[in-house]
CSV table of C-alpha atoms in Angstrom, one decimal:
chain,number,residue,atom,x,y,z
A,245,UNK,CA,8.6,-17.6,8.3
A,246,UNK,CA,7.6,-15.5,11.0
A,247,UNK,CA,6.0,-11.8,10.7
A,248,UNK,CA,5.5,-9.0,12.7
A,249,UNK,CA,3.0,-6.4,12.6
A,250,UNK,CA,4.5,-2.8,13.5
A,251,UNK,CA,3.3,0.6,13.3
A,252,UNK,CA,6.1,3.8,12.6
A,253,UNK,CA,4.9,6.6,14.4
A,254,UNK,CA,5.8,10.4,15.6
A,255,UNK,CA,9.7,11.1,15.0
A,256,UNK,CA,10.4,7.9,13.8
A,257,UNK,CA,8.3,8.5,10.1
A,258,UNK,CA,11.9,10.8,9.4
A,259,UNK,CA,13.9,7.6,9.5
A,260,UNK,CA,14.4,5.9,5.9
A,261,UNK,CA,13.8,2.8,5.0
A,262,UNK,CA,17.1,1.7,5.1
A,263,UNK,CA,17.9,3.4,8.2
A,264,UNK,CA,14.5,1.6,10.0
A,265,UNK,CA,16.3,-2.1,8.4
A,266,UNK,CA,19.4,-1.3,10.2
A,267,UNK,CA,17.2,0.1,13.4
A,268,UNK,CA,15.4,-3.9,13.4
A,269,UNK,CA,18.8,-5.6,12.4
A,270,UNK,CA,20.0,-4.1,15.8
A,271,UNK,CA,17.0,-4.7,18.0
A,272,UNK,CA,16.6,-8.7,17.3
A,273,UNK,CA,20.5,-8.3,18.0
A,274,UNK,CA,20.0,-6.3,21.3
A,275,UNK,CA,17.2,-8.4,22.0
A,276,UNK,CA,18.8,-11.8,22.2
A,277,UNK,CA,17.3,-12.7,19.1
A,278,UNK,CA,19.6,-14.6,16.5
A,279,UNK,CA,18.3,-13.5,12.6
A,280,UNK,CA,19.6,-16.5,10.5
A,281,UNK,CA,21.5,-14.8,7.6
A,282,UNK,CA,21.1,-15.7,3.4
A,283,UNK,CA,24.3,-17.5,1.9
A,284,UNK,CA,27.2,-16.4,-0.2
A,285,UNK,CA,29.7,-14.0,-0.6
A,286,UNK,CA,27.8,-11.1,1.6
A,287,UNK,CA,25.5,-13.0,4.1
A,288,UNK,CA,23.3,-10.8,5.4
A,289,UNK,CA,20.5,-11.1,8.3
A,290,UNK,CA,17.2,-12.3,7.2
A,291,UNK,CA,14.8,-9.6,7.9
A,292,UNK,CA,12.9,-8.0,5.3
A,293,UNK,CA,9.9,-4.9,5.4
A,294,UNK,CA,6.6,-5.7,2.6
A,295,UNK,CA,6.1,-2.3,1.4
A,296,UNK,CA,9.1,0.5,2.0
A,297,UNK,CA,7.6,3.4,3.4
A,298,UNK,CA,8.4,7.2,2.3
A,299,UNK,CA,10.1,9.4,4.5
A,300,UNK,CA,7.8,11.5,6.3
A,301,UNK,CA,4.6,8.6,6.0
A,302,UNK,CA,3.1,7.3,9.1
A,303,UNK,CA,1.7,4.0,9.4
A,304,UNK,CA,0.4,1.5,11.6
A,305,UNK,CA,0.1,-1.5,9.2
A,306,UNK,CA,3.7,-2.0,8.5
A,307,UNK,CA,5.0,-5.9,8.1
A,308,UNK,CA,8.3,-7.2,8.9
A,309,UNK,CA,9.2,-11.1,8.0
A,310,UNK,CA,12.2,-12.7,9.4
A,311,UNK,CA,13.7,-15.4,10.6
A,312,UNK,CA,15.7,-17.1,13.7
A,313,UNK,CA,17.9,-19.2,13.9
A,314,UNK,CA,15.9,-21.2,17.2
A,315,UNK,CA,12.5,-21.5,17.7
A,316,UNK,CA,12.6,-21.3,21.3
A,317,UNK,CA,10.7,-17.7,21.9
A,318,UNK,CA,6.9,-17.5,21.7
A,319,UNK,CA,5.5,-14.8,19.4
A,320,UNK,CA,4.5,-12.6,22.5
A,321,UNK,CA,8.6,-12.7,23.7
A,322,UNK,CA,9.6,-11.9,20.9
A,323,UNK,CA,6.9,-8.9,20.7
A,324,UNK,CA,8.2,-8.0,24.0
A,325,UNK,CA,12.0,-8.4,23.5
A,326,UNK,CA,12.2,-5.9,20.7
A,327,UNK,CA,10.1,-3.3,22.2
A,328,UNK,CA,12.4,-2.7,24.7
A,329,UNK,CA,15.1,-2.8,22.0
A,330,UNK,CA,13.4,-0.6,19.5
A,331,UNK,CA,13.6,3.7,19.5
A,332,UNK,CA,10.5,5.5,20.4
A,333,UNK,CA,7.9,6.1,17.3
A,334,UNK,CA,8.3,2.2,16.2
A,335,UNK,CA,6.5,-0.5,18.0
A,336,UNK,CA,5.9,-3.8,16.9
A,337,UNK,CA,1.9,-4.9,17.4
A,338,UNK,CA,2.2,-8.1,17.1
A,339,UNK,CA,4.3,-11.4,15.6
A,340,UNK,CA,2.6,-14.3,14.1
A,341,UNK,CA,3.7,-17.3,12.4
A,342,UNK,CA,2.6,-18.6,8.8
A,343,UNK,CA,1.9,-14.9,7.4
A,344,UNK,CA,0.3,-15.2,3.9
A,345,UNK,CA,2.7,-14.2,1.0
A,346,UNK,CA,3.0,-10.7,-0.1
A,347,UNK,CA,2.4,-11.1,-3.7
A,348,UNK,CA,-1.6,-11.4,-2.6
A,349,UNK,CA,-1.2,-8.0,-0.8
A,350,UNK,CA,-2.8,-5.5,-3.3
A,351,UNK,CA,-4.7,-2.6,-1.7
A,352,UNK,CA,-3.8,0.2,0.9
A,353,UNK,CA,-5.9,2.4,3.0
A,354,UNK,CA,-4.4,5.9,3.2
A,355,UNK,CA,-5.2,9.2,4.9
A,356,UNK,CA,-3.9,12.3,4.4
A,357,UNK,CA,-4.7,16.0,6.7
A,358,UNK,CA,-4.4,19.0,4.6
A,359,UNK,CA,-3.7,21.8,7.2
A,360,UNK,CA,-4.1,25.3,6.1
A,361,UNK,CA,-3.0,27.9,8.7
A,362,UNK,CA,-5.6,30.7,7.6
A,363,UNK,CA,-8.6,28.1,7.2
A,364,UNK,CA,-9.7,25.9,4.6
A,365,UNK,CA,-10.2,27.9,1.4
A,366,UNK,CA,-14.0,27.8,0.1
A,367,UNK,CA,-15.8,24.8,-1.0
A,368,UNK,CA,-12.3,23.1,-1.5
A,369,UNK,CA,-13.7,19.8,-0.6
A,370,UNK,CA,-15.8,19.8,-3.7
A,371,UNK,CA,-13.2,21.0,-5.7
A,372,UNK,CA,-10.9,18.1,-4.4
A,373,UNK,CA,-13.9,15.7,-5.0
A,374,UNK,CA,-14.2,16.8,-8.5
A,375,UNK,CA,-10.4,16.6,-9.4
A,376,UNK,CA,-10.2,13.1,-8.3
A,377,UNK,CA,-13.3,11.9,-10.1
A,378,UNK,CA,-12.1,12.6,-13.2
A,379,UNK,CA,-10.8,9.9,-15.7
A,380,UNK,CA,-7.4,11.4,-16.6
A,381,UNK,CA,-5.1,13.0,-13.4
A,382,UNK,CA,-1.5,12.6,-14.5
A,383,UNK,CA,1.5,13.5,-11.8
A,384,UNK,CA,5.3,12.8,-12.5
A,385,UNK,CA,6.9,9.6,-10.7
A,386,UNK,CA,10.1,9.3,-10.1
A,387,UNK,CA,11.6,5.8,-10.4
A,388,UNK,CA,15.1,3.2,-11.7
A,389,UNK,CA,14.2,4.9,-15.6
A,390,UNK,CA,13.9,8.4,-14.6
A,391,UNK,CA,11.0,10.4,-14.2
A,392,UNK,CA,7.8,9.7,-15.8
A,393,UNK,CA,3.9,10.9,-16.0
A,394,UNK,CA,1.3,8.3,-14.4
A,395,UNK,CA,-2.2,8.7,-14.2
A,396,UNK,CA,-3.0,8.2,-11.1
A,397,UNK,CA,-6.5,7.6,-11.4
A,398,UNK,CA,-7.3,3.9,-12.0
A,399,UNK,CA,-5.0,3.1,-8.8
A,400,UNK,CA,-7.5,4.5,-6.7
A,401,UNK,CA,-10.1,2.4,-5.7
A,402,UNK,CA,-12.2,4.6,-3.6
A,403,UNK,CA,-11.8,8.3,-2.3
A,404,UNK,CA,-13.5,10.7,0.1
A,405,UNK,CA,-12.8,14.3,1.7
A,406,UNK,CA,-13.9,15.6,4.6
A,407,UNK,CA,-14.0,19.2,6.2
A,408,UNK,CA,-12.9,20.7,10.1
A,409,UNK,CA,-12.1,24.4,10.0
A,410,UNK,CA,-8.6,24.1,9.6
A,411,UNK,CA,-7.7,21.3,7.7
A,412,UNK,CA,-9.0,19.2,5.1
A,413,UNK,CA,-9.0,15.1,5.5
A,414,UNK,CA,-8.3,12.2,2.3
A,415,UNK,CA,-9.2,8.8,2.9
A,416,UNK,CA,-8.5,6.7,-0.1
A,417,UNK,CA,-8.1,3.1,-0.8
A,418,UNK,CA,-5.3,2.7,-3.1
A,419,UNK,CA,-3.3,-0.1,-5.4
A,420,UNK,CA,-0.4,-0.9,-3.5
A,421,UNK,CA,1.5,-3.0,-5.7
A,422,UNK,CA,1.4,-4.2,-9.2
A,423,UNK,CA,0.7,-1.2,-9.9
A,424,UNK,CA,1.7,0.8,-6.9
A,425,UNK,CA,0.4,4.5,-5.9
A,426,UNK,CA,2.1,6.1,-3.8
A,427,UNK,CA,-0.4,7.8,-1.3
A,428,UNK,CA,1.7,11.4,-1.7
A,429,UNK,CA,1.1,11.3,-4.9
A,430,UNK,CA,-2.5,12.4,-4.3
A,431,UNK,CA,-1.2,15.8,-2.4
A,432,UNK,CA,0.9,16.5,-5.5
A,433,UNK,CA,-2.1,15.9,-7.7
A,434,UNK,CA,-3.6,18.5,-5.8
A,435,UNK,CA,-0.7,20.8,-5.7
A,436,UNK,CA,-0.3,20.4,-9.8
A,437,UNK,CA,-4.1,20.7,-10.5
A,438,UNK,CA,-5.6,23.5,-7.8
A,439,UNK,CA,-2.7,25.5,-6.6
A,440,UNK,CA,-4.8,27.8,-5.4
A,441,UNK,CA,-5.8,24.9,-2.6
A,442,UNK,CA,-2.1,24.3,-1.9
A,443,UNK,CA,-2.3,23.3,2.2
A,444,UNK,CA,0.5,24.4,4.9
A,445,UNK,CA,1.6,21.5,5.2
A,446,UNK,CA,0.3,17.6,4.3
A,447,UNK,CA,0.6,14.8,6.9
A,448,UNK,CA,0.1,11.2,5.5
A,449,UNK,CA,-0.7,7.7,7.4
A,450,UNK,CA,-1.3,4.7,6.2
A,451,UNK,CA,-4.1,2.8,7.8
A,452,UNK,CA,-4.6,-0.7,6.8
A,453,UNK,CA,-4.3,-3.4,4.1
A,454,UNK,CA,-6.1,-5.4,2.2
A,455,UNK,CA,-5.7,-8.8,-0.1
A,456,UNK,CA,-7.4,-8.7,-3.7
A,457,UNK,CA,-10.8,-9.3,-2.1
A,458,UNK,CA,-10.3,-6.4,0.4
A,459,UNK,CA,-9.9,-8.8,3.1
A,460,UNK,CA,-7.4,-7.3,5.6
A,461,UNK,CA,-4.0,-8.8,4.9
A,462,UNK,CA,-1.7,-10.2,7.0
């Protein structure tokens, strides 16, 4: 089955997941592109995103499978043809064939800008070090059963903070599935923990993934 590689930037990280499905269902329709679609009572087209993004998260690591029903468009058409179909803030990268399957997908590299409109409160990068080097950092998830507290800690494989005078930057390699941390939770951790350092505003990005051997996946 083919993939695509495509990155969800600027406006487009307000559009929800469902809302960026029906956005690619439209483009490979707009394209030319005929999506085969699954069988039964409610067909639908064949098109299908690895790891649903939150609203609000950036990334540029985002995969897409799908399928046509002809294989008469190279990968770079195909790149091309839904570009000019897609909205601005989503752009697919590239499309390959033969992607490797997603269940080997396993780690995510995340960054996250803490911007604080009055500066960066003193030595809150250490403080941010400390809290996450801890054994025991507990947040609430919301899931299908309800809410529930998850420590968040043995999902993250590595962590650092950096300082600039206005804003303070997370770059963490997380579990991304099995289990799964979501890379918000780490601003809420911070939020629950050191109020004190609660930022303006948090902007979050993924950056890259990885296979169990932290081999980048695609």
């Amino acid at each position: 089955m083919p993939r695509a590689l495509f990155e969800k930037t600027g406006s487009a990280i307000y559009l929800s997941h469902l809302d960026l499905m029906r956005l690619f269902q439209r483009a490979f329709k707009r394209a030319g592109l005929p999506l085969t679609h699954t069988q039964g009572f409610n067909p639908r087209p064949s098109v299908s995103i690895a790891l649903p993004l939150s609203l609000g998260v950036e990334s540029r690591c985002e995969l897409l499978d799908f399928a046509l029903e002809t294989d008469e468009f190279s990968p770079e058409q195909i790149r091309d043809r839904l570009n000019a179909a897609l909205v601005e803030g989503v752009r697919v990268l590239s499309v390959y064939d033969s992607g490797r399957k997603i269940r080997e997908l396993c780690y995510l590299d995340c960054a996250l800008t803490l911007e604080y409109d009055a500066g960066v409160p003193a030595k809150a990068a250490e403080r941010i070090d400390a809290l996450f080097s801890q054994e025991n950092v507990t947040v609430e998830k919301k899931g299908k059963n309800g809410v529930t507290e998850q420590n968040i800690i043995p999902m993250i494989r590595s962590l650092t903070v950096s300082e600039d005078a206005d804003s303070l930057e997370l770059h963490a390699r997380v579990c991304c599935q099995n289990p799964t941390l979501n890379p918000v939770l780490l601003g809420t951790a911070i939020i629950k923990y050191l109020p004190e350092l609660t930022p303006d505003f948090i902007r979050c990005r993924r950056v890259e993934i990885y296979d169990t051997k932290e081999t980048i996946f695609r």
